[in-house]
Amino acid sequence: MISAVVFDVGETLVDETREYGTWADWLGVPRHTFAAVFGAVIAAGLDYRETFQVFQPGFDLDRERQARADAGKPEWFGEDDLYSDVRPALTKLREMGVWVGIVGNQTVRAGGLLRGLDLPTDFIATSDDWGIQKPAQGFFEKTIEAAGFPAEEIVYVGDRIDNDVTPAKKAGMRTAYILRGPWGWIHRNKQEVADLSDWQIRDLNELSGIVAAENGSN
């Protein structure tokens, strides 16, 4: 039985092309160069924040976020940054009676932006709201608590094996790995993806079919 589906944010719901492009601009490096280094960092199994260190050693992401905000260039995303399958997929799940949540490693500001999009969801929270980040087990325990269903009835959907699939599975949830974004593509052939994701999808609209099959409905 699937009673709830919970979504990661970056590269699961939100295409972060714009956001990382603005970081390249802020650092004063070509966007293509930033993207290439970003991919190399991920492929090496390093934290994505190491990308910034390549161009500016000692870079402090929180401090620079504030500097951008002070300069009138805060982080921002809108309707055009959502992947095209987001609204129809979430809407269909809710029509099927599934509880839909969004919880990811995001700032308080990003949480506000998400809520402002009026997405068809039952719950939205961020790591900054909770004061705990993925992949900490406490994050997923709070996710289960928010959903209000047994862990085995919750599917967590994300593009990362390290931050999404592995810890969600450890918490007892079922998992869907979405093949999109840098992490999704670069890590798609890792054995952990095959071992720990209950489903591997390319489109969020696949989830309604999965729910129907698991719940014995049409």
CSV table of C-alpha atoms in Angstrom, one decimal:
chain,number,residue,atom,x,y,z
A,1,MET,CA,0.0,0.0,0.0
A,2,ILE,CA,1.2,3.5,-0.9
A,3,SER,CA,-0.4,6.2,1.2
A,4,ALA,CA,2.0,9.0,0.8
A,5,VAL,CA,4.6,10.2,-1.8
A,6,VAL,CA,7.2,12.7,-0.7
A,7,PHE,CA,9.4,14.7,-3.1
A,8,ASP,CA,12.9,16.1,-2.9
A,9,VAL,CA,13.2,19.6,-4.4
A,10,GLY,CA,16.3,20.3,-6.5
A,11,GLU,CA,16.4,18.4,-9.7
A,12,THR,CA,13.4,16.4,-8.7
A,13,LEU,CA,10.8,19.2,-8.9
A,14,VAL,CA,12.9,22.2,-9.7
A,15,ASP,CA,15.3,22.5,-12.6
A,16,GLU,CA,18.3,24.2,-11.0
A,17,THR,CA,19.9,25.4,-14.3
A,18,ARG,CA,19.0,29.0,-13.6
A,19,GLU,CA,20.2,28.9,-10.0
A,20,TYR,CA,23.6,27.4,-10.8
A,21,GLY,CA,24.0,29.8,-13.7
A,22,THR,CA,23.6,32.7,-11.4
A,23,TRP,CA,26.2,31.3,-9.1
A,24,ALA,CA,28.6,31.1,-12.1
A,25,ASP,CA,27.9,34.8,-12.8
A,26,TRP,CA,28.4,35.7,-9.2
A,27,LEU,CA,31.8,34.0,-9.2
A,28,GLY,CA,32.7,35.6,-12.5
A,29,VAL,CA,33.3,32.3,-14.4
A,30,PRO,CA,31.6,31.1,-17.7
A,31,ARG,CA,28.5,29.1,-17.0
A,32,HIS,CA,29.7,26.2,-19.1
A,33,THR,CA,33.0,26.1,-17.1
A,34,PHE,CA,31.1,26.1,-13.8
A,35,ALA,CA,28.8,23.3,-15.1
A,36,ALA,CA,31.7,21.2,-16.2
A,37,VAL,CA,33.5,21.5,-12.9
A,38,PHE,CA,30.2,20.8,-11.0
A,39,GLY,CA,29.8,17.6,-12.9
A,40,ALA,CA,33.4,16.6,-12.3
A,41,VAL,CA,33.0,17.2,-8.5
A,42,ILE,CA,29.9,15.0,-8.4
A,43,ALA,CA,31.5,12.3,-10.5
A,44,ALA,CA,34.4,12.2,-8.0
A,45,GLY,CA,31.9,11.6,-5.2
A,46,LEU,CA,32.6,14.9,-3.5
A,47,ASP,CA,30.2,17.3,-2.0
A,48,TYR,CA,28.8,19.7,-4.7
A,49,ARG,CA,29.9,22.7,-2.6
A,50,GLU,CA,33.5,21.8,-3.5
A,51,THR,CA,32.7,23.3,-6.9
A,52,PHE,CA,32.8,26.7,-5.4
A,53,GLN,CA,36.1,26.0,-3.7
A,54,VAL,CA,37.7,25.4,-7.1
A,55,PHE,CA,37.0,28.9,-8.2
A,56,GLN,CA,37.2,30.7,-4.8
A,57,PRO,CA,39.1,28.8,-2.1
A,58,GLY,CA,37.5,29.5,1.3
A,59,PHE,CA,34.1,30.1,-0.2
A,60,ASP,CA,31.4,30.2,2.4
A,61,LEU,CA,28.0,29.4,0.8
A,62,ASP,CA,25.8,30.8,3.6
A,63,ARG,CA,27.8,34.1,3.7
A,64,GLU,CA,27.7,34.4,-0.1
A,65,ARG,CA,24.0,33.7,-0.2
A,66,GLN,CA,23.6,36.7,2.2
A,67,ALA,CA,25.9,38.8,0.1
A,68,ARG,CA,23.8,38.0,-3.0
A,69,ALA,CA,20.7,39.0,-1.1
A,70,ASP,CA,22.2,42.2,0.1
A,71,ALA,CA,23.2,43.0,-3.5
A,72,GLY,CA,19.6,42.4,-4.7
A,73,LYS,CA,20.4,39.1,-6.3
A,74,PRO,CA,18.9,36.5,-3.9
A,75,GLU,CA,18.3,32.9,-4.7
A,76,TRP,CA,15.1,32.6,-6.7
A,77,PHE,CA,13.0,30.1,-8.7
A,78,GLY,CA,9.5,30.3,-10.2
A,79,GLU,CA,7.0,28.5,-12.2
A,80,ASP,CA,9.2,28.4,-15.3
A,81,ASP,CA,11.9,26.5,-13.3
A,82,LEU,CA,9.5,23.6,-12.4
A,83,TYR,CA,9.9,20.5,-14.5
A,84,SER,CA,6.9,20.2,-16.8
A,85,ASP,CA,5.7,16.9,-15.2
A,86,VAL,CA,5.5,18.4,-11.7
A,87,ARG,CA,2.0,19.9,-11.6
A,88,PRO,CA,0.2,17.1,-13.5
A,89,ALA,CA,2.0,14.3,-11.5
A,90,LEU,CA,1.2,15.9,-8.1
A,91,THR,CA,-2.3,16.7,-9.1
A,92,LYS,CA,-3.0,13.1,-10.2
A,93,LEU,CA,-1.6,11.6,-7.0
A,94,ARG,CA,-3.8,13.8,-4.9
A,95,GLU,CA,-6.8,12.9,-7.0
A,96,MET,CA,-6.0,9.3,-6.2
A,97,GLY,CA,-6.2,10.1,-2.5
A,98,VAL,CA,-2.4,10.0,-1.9
A,99,TRP,CA,-0.9,12.4,0.7
A,100,VAL,CA,1.7,14.5,-1.2
A,101,GLY,CA,4.6,16.2,0.6
A,102,ILE,CA,7.7,18.2,-0.4
A,103,VAL,CA,10.7,18.1,1.9
A,104,GLY,CA,14.3,18.8,0.8
A,105,ASN,CA,17.6,20.4,1.7
A,106,GLN,CA,16.6,24.0,1.1
A,107,THR,CA,16.7,27.3,2.8
A,108,VAL,CA,13.8,29.0,4.5
A,109,ARG,CA,13.6,31.4,1.6
A,110,ALA,CA,13.3,28.5,-0.8
A,111,GLY,CA,10.5,27.1,1.3
A,112,GLY,CA,8.7,30.4,0.9
A,113,LEU,CA,9.2,30.3,-2.8
A,114,LEU,CA,7.8,26.8,-3.0
A,115,ARG,CA,4.7,27.7,-1.0
A,116,GLY,CA,4.2,30.7,-3.2
A,117,LEU,CA,3.9,28.4,-6.2
A,118,ASP,CA,0.6,27.0,-4.8
A,119,LEU,CA,1.6,23.4,-5.7
A,120,PRO,CA,-1.0,20.6,-5.2
A,121,THR,CA,0.5,19.3,-2.0
A,122,ASP,CA,-0.4,18.6,1.6
A,123,PHE,CA,2.8,19.6,3.2
A,124,ILE,CA,6.0,21.6,2.4
A,125,ALA,CA,9.1,21.9,4.6
A,126,THR,CA,12.8,22.5,4.2
A,127,SER,CA,15.9,21.4,6.1
A,128,ASP,CA,16.3,25.0,7.4
A,129,ASP,CA,12.8,24.9,8.7
A,130,TRP,CA,13.6,21.8,10.6
A,131,GLY,CA,17.2,22.5,11.6
A,132,ILE,CA,18.4,19.2,10.2
A,133,GLN,CA,19.7,18.2,6.8
A,134,LYS,CA,19.6,15.1,4.6
A,135,PRO,CA,21.1,12.5,4.8
A,136,ALA,CA,20.7,12.6,8.6
A,137,GLN,CA,18.2,10.0,9.8
A,138,GLY,CA,16.4,12.6,11.9
A,139,PHE,CA,15.4,14.4,8.7
A,140,PHE,CA,13.6,11.3,7.4
A,141,GLU,CA,12.1,10.5,10.8
A,142,LYS,CA,10.5,14.0,10.7
A,143,THR,CA,9.3,13.3,7.2
A,144,ILE,CA,7.6,10.1,8.4
A,145,GLU,CA,6.1,12.0,11.3
A,146,ALA,CA,4.8,14.7,9.0
A,147,ALA,CA,3.2,12.3,6.7
A,148,GLY,CA,1.5,10.4,9.5
A,149,PHE,CA,1.7,7.0,7.9
A,150,PRO,CA,3.9,3.9,8.5
A,151,ALA,CA,7.3,4.3,6.8
A,152,GLU,CA,6.6,1.4,4.5
A,153,GLU,CA,3.6,3.2,3.1
A,154,ILE,CA,5.6,6.3,2.1
A,155,VAL,CA,7.6,6.6,-1.1
A,156,TYR,CA,10.4,9.2,-1.1
A,157,VAL,CA,11.3,10.5,-4.6
A,158,GLY,CA,14.7,11.9,-5.3
A,159,ASP,CA,17.6,12.2,-7.8
A,160,ARG,CA,20.4,11.4,-5.4
A,161,ILE,CA,21.4,8.0,-4.1
A,162,ASP,CA,23.4,9.4,-1.2
A,163,ASN,CA,21.0,12.1,0.1
A,164,ASP,CA,17.7,10.6,-0.9
A,165,VAL,CA,17.4,6.9,-1.7
A,166,THR,CA,19.9,5.4,0.8
A,167,PRO,CA,18.8,7.3,3.9
A,168,ALA,CA,15.1,7.0,3.0
A,169,LYS,CA,15.4,3.3,2.6
A,170,LYS,CA,17.3,3.0,5.9
A,171,ALA,CA,14.4,4.8,7.6
A,172,GLY,CA,12.0,2.2,6.2
A,173,MET,CA,10.5,4.1,3.4
A,174,ARG,CA,10.1,2.9,-0.2
A,175,THR,CA,12.1,4.8,-2.8
A,176,ALA,CA,11.9,6.1,-6.4
A,177,TYR,CA,15.1,7.3,-8.0
A,178,ILE,CA,14.4,9.8,-10.8
A,179,LEU,CA,16.9,9.9,-13.7
A,180,ARG,CA,17.3,13.7,-14.1
A,181,GLY,CA,19.8,16.3,-13.2
A,182,PRO,CA,23.5,15.9,-12.7
A,183,TRP,CA,23.3,13.4,-9.8
A,184,GLY,CA,20.6,11.3,-11.5
A,185,TRP,CA,22.6,10.9,-14.7
A,186,ILE,CA,26.1,10.6,-13.3
A,187,HIS,CA,25.2,8.0,-10.6
A,188,ARG,CA,22.5,6.1,-12.5
A,189,ASN,CA,24.6,3.0,-12.9
A,190,LYS,CA,25.8,2.7,-9.3
A,191,GLN,CA,24.9,-0.6,-7.8
A,192,GLU,CA,23.3,1.1,-4.8
A,193,VAL,CA,20.7,2.5,-7.2
A,194,ALA,CA,19.7,-1.0,-8.3
A,195,ASP,CA,19.9,-2.3,-4.8
A,196,LEU,CA,18.1,0.4,-2.9
A,197,SER,CA,15.5,2.1,-5.2
A,198,ASP,CA,12.2,0.3,-5.4
A,199,TRP,CA,11.6,2.1,-8.7
A,200,GLN,CA,13.7,4.0,-11.2
A,201,ILE,CA,11.7,6.5,-13.2
A,202,ARG,CA,12.4,9.2,-15.8
A,203,ASP,CA,9.1,11.1,-15.4
A,204,LEU,CA,7.1,11.9,-12.3
A,205,ASN,CA,3.9,10.9,-14.2
A,206,GLU,CA,5.0,7.3,-13.8
A,207,LEU,CA,4.2,7.5,-10.1
A,208,SER,CA,0.5,7.4,-10.6
A,209,GLY,CA,0.8,4.1,-12.4
A,210,ILE,CA,3.0,2.8,-9.6
A,211,VAL,CA,0.5,3.8,-7.0
A,212,ALA,CA,-2.3,2.2,-8.9
A,213,ALA,CA,-0.5,-1.1,-9.3
A,214,GLU,CA,0.6,-1.2,-5.6
A,215,ASN,CA,-2.9,-0.2,-4.3
A,216,GLY,CA,-4.8,-2.4,-6.7
A,217,SER,CA,-6.7,0.5,-8.3
A,218,ASN,CA,-7.2,1.8,-11.8
